[in-house]
PDB file of C-alpha atoms in Angstrom:
ATOM      1  CA  MET T 272      -1.299 -25.143  -1.547  1.00  0.00           C
ATOM      2  CA  SER T 273      -0.297 -23.059  -4.714  1.00  0.00           C
ATOM      3  CA  LYS T 274      -0.950 -19.538  -4.144  1.00  0.00           C
ATOM      4  CA  PRO T 275      -3.268 -17.626  -6.565  1.00  0.00           C
ATOM      5  CA  LYS T 276      -1.333 -16.389  -9.590  1.00  0.00           C
ATOM      6  CA  VAL T 277      -0.975 -12.423 -10.623  1.00  0.00           C
ATOM      7  CA  ILE T 278       0.835 -11.121 -13.737  1.00  0.00           C
ATOM      8  CA  VAL T 279       2.676  -8.363 -13.686  1.00  0.00           C
ATOM      9  CA  ILE T 280       3.681  -6.115 -16.701  1.00  0.00           C
ATOM     10  CA  GLY T 281       6.025  -3.253 -15.940  1.00  0.00           C
ATOM     11  CA  GLY T 282       8.579  -1.128 -18.197  1.00  0.00           C
ATOM     12  CA  ALA T 283       9.398   2.255 -19.409  1.00  0.00           C
ATOM     13  CA  THR T 284       7.080   4.997 -20.106  1.00  0.00           C
ATOM     14  CA  ALA T 285       5.612   4.573 -23.873  1.00  0.00           C
ATOM     15  CA  SER T 286       7.415   1.107 -24.382  1.00  0.00           C
ATOM     16  CA  GLY T 287       3.895  -0.180 -24.954  1.00  0.00           C
ATOM     17  CA  LYS T 288       2.659  -1.754 -21.525  1.00  0.00           C
ATOM     18  CA  THR T 289      -0.923  -0.511 -22.344  1.00  0.00           C
ATOM     19  CA  GLY T 290      -2.020  -2.167 -25.397  1.00  0.00           C
ATOM     20  CA  LEU T 291       0.029  -5.397 -24.411  1.00  0.00           C
ATOM     21  CA  SER T 292      -1.742  -5.541 -21.308  1.00  0.00           C
ATOM     22  CA  ILE T 293      -5.339  -5.012 -22.477  1.00  0.00           C
ATOM     23  CA  GLU T 294      -4.947  -7.787 -25.421  1.00  0.00           C
ATOM     24  CA  LEU T 295      -3.911  -9.991 -22.599  1.00  0.00           C
ATOM     25  CA  ALA T 296      -6.618  -9.169 -20.658  1.00  0.00           C
ATOM     26  CA  LYS T 297      -8.966  -9.732 -23.148  1.00  0.00           C
ATOM     27  CA  LYS T 298      -7.444 -13.469 -24.100  1.00  0.00           C
ATOM     28  CA  ILE T 299      -7.639 -14.617 -20.166  1.00  0.00           C
ATOM     29  CA  ASN T 300     -10.083 -12.685 -18.973  1.00  0.00           C
ATOM     30  CA  GLY T 301      -8.433 -10.322 -16.537  1.00  0.00           C
ATOM     31  CA  GLU T 302      -8.658  -7.144 -15.192  1.00  0.00           C
ATOM     32  CA  ILE T 303      -6.623  -4.339 -15.315  1.00  0.00           C
ATOM     33  CA  ILE T 304      -4.845  -2.769 -12.029  1.00  0.00           C
ATOM     34  CA  SER T 305      -2.632   0.330 -12.744  1.00  0.00           C
ATOM     35  CA  ALA T 306       0.479   0.550 -11.047  1.00  0.00           C
ATOM     36  CA  ASP T 307       0.978   4.536 -12.328  1.00  0.00           C
ATOM     37  CA  SER T 308       1.519   7.331  -9.808  1.00  0.00           C
ATOM     38  CA  MET T 309       0.208  10.077 -11.850  1.00  0.00           C
ATOM     39  CA  GLN T 310      -2.525   8.034 -13.562  1.00  0.00           C
ATOM     40  CA  ILE T 311      -4.294   7.837 -10.243  1.00  0.00           C
ATOM     41  CA  TYR T 312      -5.060  11.838 -10.202  1.00  0.00           C
ATOM     42  CA  LYS T 313      -8.432  12.941 -12.028  1.00  0.00           C
ATOM     43  CA  ASP T 314      -8.171  16.002 -14.412  1.00  0.00           C
ATOM     44  CA  MET T 315      -4.866  14.961 -15.087  1.00  0.00           C
ATOM     45  CA  ASP T 316      -5.164  13.096 -18.685  1.00  0.00           C
ATOM     46  CA  ILE T 317      -2.973  14.183 -21.216  1.00  0.00           C
ATOM     47  CA  GLY T 318      -0.027  14.715 -19.038  1.00  0.00           C
ATOM     48  CA  THR T 319      -0.449  10.991 -17.799  1.00  0.00           C
ATOM     49  CA  ALA T 320      -1.195   9.843 -20.954  1.00  0.00           C
ATOM     50  CA  LYS T 321      -3.528   8.088 -19.500  1.00  0.00           C
ATOM     51  CA  VAL T 322      -5.717   4.917 -20.927  1.00  0.00           C
ATOM     52  CA  THR T 323      -9.112   6.349 -22.301  1.00  0.00           C
ATOM     53  CA  THR T 324     -12.555   4.217 -22.437  1.00  0.00           C
ATOM     54  CA  GLU T 325     -12.084   3.636 -26.240  1.00  0.00           C
ATOM     55  CA  GLU T 326      -8.314   1.968 -25.617  1.00  0.00           C
ATOM     56  CA  MET T 327      -9.608  -0.168 -22.770  1.00  0.00           C
ATOM     57  CA  GLN T 328     -11.992  -1.689 -25.238  1.00  0.00           C
ATOM     58  CA  GLY T 329     -14.515  -2.795 -22.286  1.00  0.00           C
ATOM     59  CA  VAL T 330     -11.327  -4.325 -20.348  1.00  0.00           C
ATOM     60  CA  LYS T 331     -11.927  -3.321 -16.489  1.00  0.00           C
ATOM     61  CA  HIS T 332      -9.457  -0.886 -15.207  1.00  0.00           C
ATOM     62  CA  HIS T 333      -8.700  -0.106 -11.554  1.00  0.00           C
ATOM     63  CA  LEU T 334      -6.853   2.653  -9.724  1.00  0.00           C
ATOM     64  CA  ILE T 335      -7.104   5.392 -12.481  1.00  0.00           C
ATOM     65  CA  ASP T 336      -8.596   8.523 -11.935  1.00  0.00           C
ATOM     66  CA  PHE T 337      -9.805   8.241  -8.918  1.00  0.00           C
ATOM     67  CA  VAL T 338      -7.502  10.807  -6.571  1.00  0.00           C
ATOM     68  CA  SER T 339      -8.381  14.446  -6.128  1.00  0.00           C
ATOM     69  CA  PRO T 340      -4.935  16.776  -7.141  1.00  0.00           C
ATOM     70  CA  SER T 341      -5.438  18.240  -3.895  1.00  0.00           C
ATOM     71  CA  HIS T 342      -4.900  14.890  -1.868  1.00  0.00           C
ATOM     72  CA  ARG T 343      -1.813  12.947  -0.821  1.00  0.00           C
ATOM     73  CA  TYR T 344      -1.703   9.478  -2.066  1.00  0.00           C
ATOM     74  CA  SER T 345       1.248   7.159  -0.890  1.00  0.00           C
ATOM     75  CA  VAL T 346       2.884   3.919  -1.786  1.00  0.00           C
ATOM     76  CA  ALA T 347       1.107   2.572   1.568  1.00  0.00           C
ATOM     77  CA  ASP T 348      -2.420   3.624   0.487  1.00  0.00           C
ATOM     78  CA  PHE T 349      -1.464   1.896  -3.489  1.00  0.00           C
ATOM     79  CA  LYS T 350      -0.520  -1.478  -1.417  1.00  0.00           C
ATOM     80  CA  LYS T 351      -3.721  -1.499   0.537  1.00  0.00           C
ATOM     81  CA  ASP T 352      -6.149  -0.707  -2.374  1.00  0.00           C
ATOM     82  CA  ALA T 353      -4.101  -3.281  -4.628  1.00  0.00           C
ATOM     83  CA  ASP T 354      -4.269  -5.816  -2.374  1.00  0.00           C
ATOM     84  CA  GLU T 355      -7.856  -5.681  -1.666  1.00  0.00           C
ATOM     85  CA  LEU T 356      -8.242  -5.099  -5.648  1.00  0.00           C
ATOM     86  CA  ILE T 357      -6.454  -8.318  -6.177  1.00  0.00           C
ATOM     87  CA  GLU T 358      -8.802 -10.528  -3.722  1.00  0.00           C
ATOM     88  CA  ALA T 359     -11.964  -9.154  -5.280  1.00  0.00           C
ATOM     89  CA  ILE T 360     -10.703  -9.969  -8.980  1.00  0.00           C
ATOM     90  CA  LEU T 361      -9.725 -13.585  -7.775  1.00  0.00           C
ATOM     91  CA  LYS T 362     -13.304 -13.853  -6.368  1.00  0.00           C
ATOM     92  CA  ARG T 363     -14.626 -13.138  -9.388  1.00  0.00           C
ATOM     93  CA  GLY T 364     -12.607 -15.920 -11.076  1.00  0.00           C
ATOM     94  CA  LYS T 365     -10.917 -13.223 -13.458  1.00  0.00           C
ATOM     95  CA  VAL T 366      -7.176 -12.573 -13.473  1.00  0.00           C
ATOM     96  CA  PRO T 367      -5.095  -9.589 -12.106  1.00  0.00           C
ATOM     97  CA  ILE T 368      -2.614  -7.889 -14.257  1.00  0.00           C
ATOM     98  CA  ILE T 369      -0.749  -5.332 -12.449  1.00  0.00           C
ATOM     99  CA  VAL T 370       0.477  -3.024 -15.509  1.00  0.00           C
ATOM    100  CA  GLY T 371       2.524   0.313 -14.767  1.00  0.00           C
ATOM    101  CA  GLY T 372       6.269   1.716 -14.290  1.00  0.00           C
ATOM    102  CA  THR T 373       6.195   3.000 -10.599  1.00  0.00           C
ATOM    103  CA  GLY T 374       8.542   0.904  -9.570  1.00  0.00           C
ATOM    104  CA  LEU T 375       8.061   1.230  -6.371  1.00  0.00           C
ATOM    105  CA  TYR T 376       4.367   0.250  -6.621  1.00  0.00           C
ATOM    106  CA  ILE T 377       4.968  -2.690  -7.899  1.00  0.00           C
ATOM    107  CA  ASP T 378       7.776  -3.969  -5.291  1.00  0.00           C
ATOM    108  CA  SER T 379       5.372  -2.760  -2.654  1.00  0.00           C
ATOM    109  CA  LEU T 380       3.126  -5.978  -4.106  1.00  0.00           C
ATOM    110  CA  ILE T 381       5.734  -8.332  -5.241  1.00  0.00           C
ATOM    111  CA  TYR T 382       8.261  -8.373  -2.357  1.00  0.00           C
ATOM    112  CA  SER T 383       4.724  -7.461   0.292  1.00  0.00           C
ATOM    113  CA  ILE T 384       6.395  -4.286   1.397  1.00  0.00           C
ATOM    114  CA  GLU T 385       4.973  -2.689   4.214  1.00  0.00           C
ATOM    115  CA  PHE T 386       5.756   1.079   4.267  1.00  0.00           C
ATOM    116  CA  GLY T 387       3.712   2.294   7.071  1.00  0.00           C
ATOM    117  CA  ASN T 388       1.444   5.230   6.394  1.00  0.00           C
ATOM    118  CA  VAL T 389       3.199   7.879   8.185  1.00  0.00           C
ATOM    119  CA  GLU T 390       1.478  10.647   8.650  1.00  0.00           C
ATOM    120  CA  VAL T 391       2.640  13.880   7.146  1.00  0.00           C
ATOM    121  CA  ASP T 392       4.332  16.345   9.968  1.00  0.00           C
ATOM    122  CA  GLU T 393       3.122  19.662   8.113  1.00  0.00           C
ATOM    123  CA  LYS T 394       5.545  21.956  10.690  1.00  0.00           C
ATOM    124  CA  TYR T 395       8.764  19.433   8.943  1.00  0.00           C
ATOM    125  CA  ARG T 396       7.030  19.430   5.963  1.00  0.00           C
ATOM    126  CA  ASN T 397       7.390  23.313   5.936  1.00  0.00           C
ATOM    127  CA  VAL T 398      11.116  23.457   7.038  1.00  0.00           C
ATOM    128  CA  LEU T 399      11.819  20.998   4.063  1.00  0.00           C
ATOM    129  CA  GLU T 400       9.873  23.386   1.719  1.00  0.00           C
ATOM    130  CA  SER T 401      11.436  26.336   2.348  1.00  0.00           C
ATOM    131  CA  ILE T 402      14.817  24.910   2.640  1.00  0.00           C
ATOM    132  CA  ALA T 403      14.188  23.456  -1.345  1.00  0.00           C
ATOM    133  CA  GLN T 404      13.048  26.973  -2.001  1.00  0.00           C
ATOM    134  CA  ASN T 405      15.648  28.861  -0.648  1.00  0.00           C
ATOM    135  CA  GLU T 406      18.829  27.132  -0.498  1.00  0.00           C
ATOM    136  CA  GLY T 407      17.707  24.802  -2.994  1.00  0.00           C
ATOM    137  CA  LEU T 408      16.594  20.878  -3.401  1.00  0.00           C
ATOM    138  CA  GLN T 409      19.852  19.710  -3.992  1.00  0.00           C
ATOM    139  CA  ASN T 410      20.935  20.317  -0.068  1.00  0.00           C
ATOM    140  CA  LEU T 411      18.110  18.148   0.908  1.00  0.00           C
ATOM    141  CA  TYR T 412      19.359  15.650  -1.730  1.00  0.00           C
ATOM    142  CA  ASN T 413      22.880  15.506  -0.521  1.00  0.00           C
ATOM    143  CA  LEU T 414      21.153  15.483   3.109  1.00  0.00           C
ATOM    144  CA  ALA T 415      18.923  12.401   2.339  1.00  0.00           C
ATOM    145  CA  THR T 416      21.842  10.867   0.607  1.00  0.00           C
ATOM    146  CA  GLU T 417      24.215  10.835   4.097  1.00  0.00           C
ATOM    147  CA  ILE T 418      21.052   8.914   5.703  1.00  0.00           C
ATOM    148  CA  ASP T 419      19.994   6.587   3.119  1.00  0.00           C
ATOM    149  CA  PRO T 420      22.527   6.008   0.501  1.00  0.00           C
ATOM    150  CA  ASP T 421      20.749   2.920  -0.584  1.00  0.00           C
ATOM    151  CA  ALA T 422      17.277   4.343  -1.295  1.00  0.00           C
ATOM    152  CA  MET T 423      18.868   7.705  -3.061  1.00  0.00           C
ATOM    153  CA  GLU T 424      20.363   5.608  -5.844  1.00  0.00           C
ATOM    154  CA  LYS T 425      16.752   5.285  -7.081  1.00  0.00           C
ATOM    155  CA  ILE T 426      15.861   8.385  -6.940  1.00  0.00           C
ATOM    156  CA  SER T 427      16.231  11.566  -9.059  1.00  0.00           C
ATOM    157  CA  LYS T 428      17.745  15.055  -7.880  1.00  0.00           C
ATOM    158  CA  ASN T 429      14.698  16.668  -9.363  1.00  0.00           C
ATOM    159  CA  ASP T 430      12.124  14.120  -7.485  1.00  0.00           C
ATOM    160  CA  LYS T 431      11.338  16.261  -4.423  1.00  0.00           C
ATOM    161  CA  LYS T 432       8.373  14.083  -3.043  1.00  0.00           C
ATOM    162  CA  ARG T 433      10.888  11.377  -2.648  1.00  0.00           C
ATOM    163  CA  ILE T 434      13.559  13.211  -1.384  1.00  0.00           C
ATOM    164  CA  PHE T 435      11.022  14.587   1.489  1.00  0.00           C
ATOM    165  CA  ARG T 436       9.748  11.291   1.929  1.00  0.00           C
ATOM    166  CA  VAL T 437      13.417   9.563   2.713  1.00  0.00           C
ATOM    167  CA  LEU T 438      14.034  12.195   5.037  1.00  0.00           C
ATOM    168  CA  GLU T 439      10.687  12.511   6.750  1.00  0.00           C
ATOM    169  CA  LEU T 440      10.536   8.789   7.177  1.00  0.00           C
ATOM    170  CA  TYR T 441      13.942   8.687   9.069  1.00  0.00           C
ATOM    171  CA  ARG T 442      12.834  12.023  11.427  1.00  0.00           C
ATOM    172  CA  GLN T 443       9.817   9.802  12.508  1.00  0.00           C
ATOM    173  CA  THR T 444      10.997   6.409  12.894  1.00  0.00           C
ATOM    174  CA  GLY T 445      14.107   6.509  13.430  1.00  0.00           C
ATOM    175  CA  LYS T 446      14.889   4.249  10.295  1.00  0.00           C
ATOM    176  CA  THR T 447      15.567   4.444   7.080  1.00  0.00           C
ATOM    177  CA  LYS T 448      13.611   3.704   3.870  1.00  0.00           C
ATOM    178  CA  THR T 449      15.779   0.750   2.970  1.00  0.00           C
ATOM    179  CA  GLU T 450      15.933  -0.637   6.806  1.00  0.00           C
ATOM    180  CA  GLN T 451      12.306  -0.511   6.755  1.00  0.00           C
ATOM    181  CA  GLU T 452      11.978  -2.105   3.203  1.00  0.00           C
ATOM    182  CA  LYS T 453      14.625  -4.740   4.519  1.00  0.00           C
ATOM    183  CA  ASN T 454      12.339  -5.648   7.678  1.00  0.00           C
ATOM    184  CA  SER T 455       9.068  -5.822   5.689  1.00  0.00           C
ATOM    185  CA  ARG T 456      10.348  -8.064   2.970  1.00  0.00           C
ATOM    186  CA  LYS T 457      10.119 -10.936   5.764  1.00  0.00           C
ATOM    187  CA  ASN T 458       6.793 -10.862   5.231  1.00  0.00           C
ATOM    188  CA  GLU T 459       4.899 -13.821   3.132  1.00  0.00           C
ATOM    189  CA  VAL T 460       3.917 -12.555   0.072  1.00  0.00           C
ATOM    190  CA  LYS T 461       0.205 -14.064  -0.471  1.00  0.00           C
ATOM    191  CA  TYR T 462       0.562 -14.332  -4.171  1.00  0.00           C
ATOM    192  CA  ASP T 463       2.284 -15.902  -7.038  1.00  0.00           C
ATOM    193  CA  PHE T 464       3.579 -13.090  -9.019  1.00  0.00           C
ATOM    194  CA  LYS T 465       5.015 -13.460 -12.172  1.00  0.00           C
ATOM    195  CA  VAL T 466       6.616 -10.323 -13.418  1.00  0.00           C
ATOM    196  CA  PHE T 467       7.153  -8.893 -17.299  1.00  0.00           C
ATOM    197  CA  ALA T 468       8.615  -5.831 -18.630  1.00  0.00           C
ATOM    198  CA  ILE T 469       9.326  -4.654 -22.004  1.00  0.00           C
ATOM    199  CA  SER T 470      12.532  -3.786 -23.730  1.00  0.00           C
ATOM    200  CA  MET T 471      12.978  -1.619 -26.448  1.00  0.00           C
ATOM    201  CA  ASP T 472      15.939  -0.292 -28.331  1.00  0.00           C
ATOM    202  CA  ARG T 473      16.446   3.203 -26.708  1.00  0.00           C
ATOM    203  CA  GLU T 474      16.593   5.162 -29.927  1.00  0.00           C
ATOM    204  CA  LYS T 475      13.299   3.616 -30.859  1.00  0.00           C
ATOM    205  CA  LEU T 476      12.199   4.102 -27.278  1.00  0.00           C
ATOM    206  CA  TYR T 477      13.471   8.003 -26.849  1.00  0.00           C
ATOM    207  CA  GLU T 478      12.049   8.663 -30.509  1.00  0.00           C
ATOM    208  CA  ARG T 479       8.613   7.540 -28.914  1.00  0.00           C
ATOM    209  CA  ILE T 480       8.610   9.572 -25.908  1.00  0.00           C
ATOM    210  CA  ASN T 481       9.695  12.520 -28.257  1.00  0.00           C
ATOM    211  CA  THR T 482       6.577  11.610 -30.236  1.00  0.00           C
ATOM    212  CA  ARG T 483       4.132  11.310 -27.473  1.00  0.00           C
ATOM    213  CA  VAL T 484       5.245  14.670 -25.604  1.00  0.00           C
ATOM    214  CA  ASP T 485       4.413  16.528 -28.854  1.00  0.00           C
ATOM    215  CA  LEU T 486       0.948  14.697 -29.019  1.00  0.00           C
ATOM    216  CA  MET T 487       0.102  15.671 -25.482  1.00  0.00           C
ATOM    217  CA  ILE T 488       1.142  19.600 -26.358  1.00  0.00           C
ATOM    218  CA  GLU T 489      -0.836  19.629 -29.504  1.00  0.00           C
ATOM    219  CA  ARG T 490      -3.641  17.395 -27.598  1.00  0.00           C
ATOM    220  CA  GLY T 491      -4.081  20.921 -25.023  1.00  0.00           C
ATOM    221  CA  LEU T 492      -1.603  20.087 -21.969  1.00  0.00           C
ATOM    222  CA  VAL T 493      -1.057  23.509 -21.163  1.00  0.00           C
ATOM    223  CA  ASP T 494      -4.613  24.456 -20.900  1.00  0.00           C
ATOM    224  CA  GLU T 495      -5.316  21.206 -18.867  1.00  0.00           C
ATOM    225  CA  VAL T 496      -2.496  22.622 -16.838  1.00  0.00           C
ATOM    226  CA  LYS T 497      -4.287  25.867 -16.347  1.00  0.00           C
ATOM    227  CA  GLY T 498      -7.501  24.178 -15.642  1.00  0.00           C
ATOM    228  CA  ILE T 499      -6.361  21.983 -12.832  1.00  0.00           C
ATOM    229  CA  ILE T 500      -4.523  25.469 -11.590  1.00  0.00           C
ATOM    230  CA  ASN T 501      -7.927  27.245 -11.570  1.00  0.00           C
ATOM    231  CA  LYS T 502     -10.148  24.220 -10.021  1.00  0.00           C
ATOM    232  CA  TYR T 503      -8.043  23.142  -6.879  1.00  0.00           C
ATOM    233  CA  ASP T 504      -6.722  25.427  -4.340  1.00  0.00           C
ATOM    234  CA  GLU T 505      -3.502  23.043  -3.599  1.00  0.00           C
ATOM    235  CA  PHE T 506      -1.922  19.893  -5.322  1.00  0.00           C
ATOM    236  CA  PRO T 507       0.823  18.715  -3.091  1.00  0.00           C
ATOM    237  CA  THR T 508       2.424  15.854  -4.776  1.00  0.00           C
ATOM    238  CA  ALA T 509       0.132  16.168  -8.210  1.00  0.00           C
ATOM    239  CA  MET T 510       2.245  19.462 -10.046  1.00  0.00           C
ATOM    240  CA  GLN T 511       5.445  17.716  -9.226  1.00  0.00           C
ATOM    241  CA  GLY T 512       4.520  15.237 -11.927  1.00  0.00           C
ATOM    242  CA  LEU T 513       6.674  14.599 -14.906  1.00  0.00           C
ATOM    243  CA  GLY T 514       5.209  17.113 -17.672  1.00  0.00           C
ATOM    244  CA  TYR T 515       3.070  19.287 -15.222  1.00  0.00           C
ATOM    245  CA  LYS T 516       5.569  20.998 -13.251  1.00  0.00           C
ATOM    246  CA  GLU T 517       7.659  22.326 -16.433  1.00  0.00           C
ATOM    247  CA  VAL T 518       4.148  23.711 -17.689  1.00  0.00           C
ATOM    248  CA  VAL T 519       4.042  25.346 -14.149  1.00  0.00           C
ATOM    249  CA  GLN T 520       7.042  26.877 -14.844  1.00  0.00           C
ATOM    250  CA  PHE T 521       6.205  28.189 -18.486  1.00  0.00           C
ATOM    251  CA  LEU T 522       3.114  29.525 -17.243  1.00  0.00           C
ATOM    252  CA  GLU T 523       4.953  31.482 -14.896  1.00  0.00           C
ATOM    253  CA  GLY T 524       7.321  33.176 -17.631  1.00  0.00           C
ATOM    254  CA  LYS T 525      10.237  30.860 -16.026  1.00  0.00           C
ATOM    255  CA  CYS T 526      11.015  29.357 -19.707  1.00  0.00           C
ATOM    256  CA  SER T 527       9.659  29.720 -22.968  1.00  0.00           C
ATOM    257  CA  LYS T 528       7.358  27.257 -24.842  1.00  0.00           C
ATOM    258  CA  GLN T 529      10.160  25.556 -26.772  1.00  0.00           C
ATOM    259  CA  GLU T 530      12.644  25.292 -23.583  1.00  0.00           C
ATOM    260  CA  MET T 531       9.080  23.676 -22.159  1.00  0.00           C
ATOM    261  CA  ILE T 532       8.822  20.814 -24.484  1.00  0.00           C
ATOM    262  CA  ASP T 533      12.248  20.018 -24.811  1.00  0.00           C
ATOM    263  CA  LYS T 534      12.766  19.815 -21.097  1.00  0.00           C
ATOM    264  CA  ILE T 535       9.836  17.389 -20.711  1.00  0.00           C
ATOM    265  CA  LYS T 536      11.554  15.229 -23.171  1.00  0.00           C
ATOM    266  CA  ILE T 537      14.384  15.193 -21.762  1.00  0.00           C
ATOM    267  CA  GLU T 538      12.969  14.720 -18.160  1.00  0.00           C
ATOM    268  CA  THR T 539      10.919  11.766 -19.585  1.00  0.00           C
ATOM    269  CA  ARG T 540      13.637  10.389 -21.233  1.00  0.00           C
ATOM    270  CA  HIS T 541      15.752  10.221 -17.925  1.00  0.00           C
ATOM    271  CA  TYR T 542      12.678   8.436 -16.233  1.00  0.00           C
ATOM    272  CA  ALA T 543      12.413   6.108 -18.592  1.00  0.00           C
ATOM    273  CA  LYS T 544      16.112   5.263 -17.776  1.00  0.00           C
ATOM    274  CA  ARG T 545      15.608   5.281 -14.138  1.00  0.00           C
ATOM    275  CA  GLN T 546      12.852   2.668 -14.551  1.00  0.00           C
ATOM    276  CA  LEU T 547      14.577   0.255 -16.635  1.00  0.00           C
ATOM    277  CA  THR T 548      17.196   0.323 -14.057  1.00  0.00           C
ATOM    278  CA  TRP T 549      14.809  -0.145 -11.488  1.00  0.00           C
ATOM    279  CA  PHE T 550      12.943  -3.313 -13.173  1.00  0.00           C
ATOM    280  CA  ARG T 551      16.568  -4.714 -14.319  1.00  0.00           C
ATOM    281  CA  LYS T 552      17.208  -5.366 -10.063  1.00  0.00           C
ATOM    282  CA  ASN T 553      14.558  -7.909 -10.733  1.00  0.00           C
ATOM    283  CA  LYS T 554      16.920 -11.307 -11.578  1.00  0.00           C
ATOM    284  CA  GLU T 555      13.532 -13.332 -11.708  1.00  0.00           C
ATOM    285  CA  LEU T 556      11.478 -11.118 -14.296  1.00  0.00           C
ATOM    286  CA  VAL T 557      10.906 -11.755 -17.910  1.00  0.00           C
ATOM    287  CA  TRP T 558      11.888  -9.281 -20.245  1.00  0.00           C
ATOM    288  CA  LEU T 559       9.449  -9.221 -23.547  1.00  0.00           C
ATOM    289  CA  ASP T 560      10.970  -7.867 -26.702  1.00  0.00           C
ATOM    290  CA  ALA T 561       8.846  -4.987 -28.240  1.00  0.00           C
ATOM    291  CA  ASN T 562       9.955  -5.583 -31.554  1.00  0.00           C
ATOM    292  CA  ASN T 563       7.974  -8.987 -31.192  1.00  0.00           C
ATOM    293  CA  SER T 564       3.966  -9.012 -32.007  1.00  0.00           C
ATOM    294  CA  LEU T 565       1.584  -8.321 -29.542  1.00  0.00           C
ATOM    295  CA  ASP T 566       0.683 -12.382 -29.685  1.00  0.00           C
ATOM    296  CA  GLU T 567       4.414 -13.576 -29.286  1.00  0.00           C
ATOM    297  CA  ASN T 568       4.735 -11.651 -26.265  1.00  0.00           C
ATOM    298  CA  ILE T 569       1.473 -12.768 -24.770  1.00  0.00           C
ATOM    299  CA  ASN T 570       2.117 -16.496 -25.544  1.00  0.00           C
ATOM    300  CA  ILE T 571       5.839 -15.979 -24.122  1.00  0.00           C
ATOM    301  CA  ILE T 572       3.442 -14.909 -20.756  1.00  0.00           C
ATOM    302  CA  LEU T 573       0.988 -17.622 -20.949  1.00  0.00           C
ATOM    303  CA  GLU T 574       3.983 -20.124 -21.310  1.00  0.00           C
ATOM    304  CA  ALA T 575       5.896 -18.496 -18.241  1.00  0.00           C
ATOM    305  CA  VAL T 576       2.910 -18.512 -16.290  1.00  0.00           C
ATOM    306  CA  SER T 577       1.654 -22.202 -16.997  1.00  0.00           C
ATOM    307  CA  GLU T 578       5.043 -23.365 -16.295  1.00  0.00           C
ATOM    308  CA  LYS T 579       4.471 -22.315 -12.770  1.00  0.00           C
ATOM    309  CA  GLU T 580       1.511 -24.133 -12.622  1.00  0.00           C
ATOM    310  CA  ARG T 581       3.746 -27.807 -13.395  1.00  0.00           C
TER     311      ARG T 581
END
């Protein structure tokens, strides 16, 4: 018996995933499940380039704007929520379309990786925070690289959240993140995932990123961050997000406004590069050229999906 089909659209930030996925969903009676680890947060709209109600054009979107910035939301939480949504969407006779640039979220679904929702050991977390503060995050990055070099290849030296995760998993389970993923990849994958990603000329992508950052500043990113700081007592991971931590540094007087803007642009370009590296590792993935029209790319997706039915 054939497995139910699920379409996945990935790619770098600012590469056009939102527009393509909405047009596709309208054409094939689809619903979109976001695979973006920042768009989950409430009140964080500008800095995450969150899809607006107008942009949705009536297409149902899930896993956007539903987690308080004061809460932790793990990849294990995402997998559980996304699996339940895929099942519900299929039961409604619609097509689930997973859309986003968080490679870890996407891999958790297409390879059926069980990450295990390890409870946060607050004492150990405080120790890590103290080391990062007093001795520098680089020391923890080096330690994590000694423990799990494979996992750290995909993690930025500035990504405190994921560096902590590697160290915490190892401390609490005695197994590295890579070992746990390898073991869980033996699980049966429930759906027939067809994975696509958008490729774009690097210069053009970087230009789009720069323009997007300028627009975020114009639309009030600094005020958005001020509002979040005033509204919530704590934000364990939300303020580590790209674009947010740089604004916090600016508000703390650690850099000028222009330095903040330049930093966001540089960090976003680095992030886009890491995203593309991640997606390139999936050899079964079908690349869509951003220079194509939306209709051309939709036809490529539909042909690839129907091929699997023959």
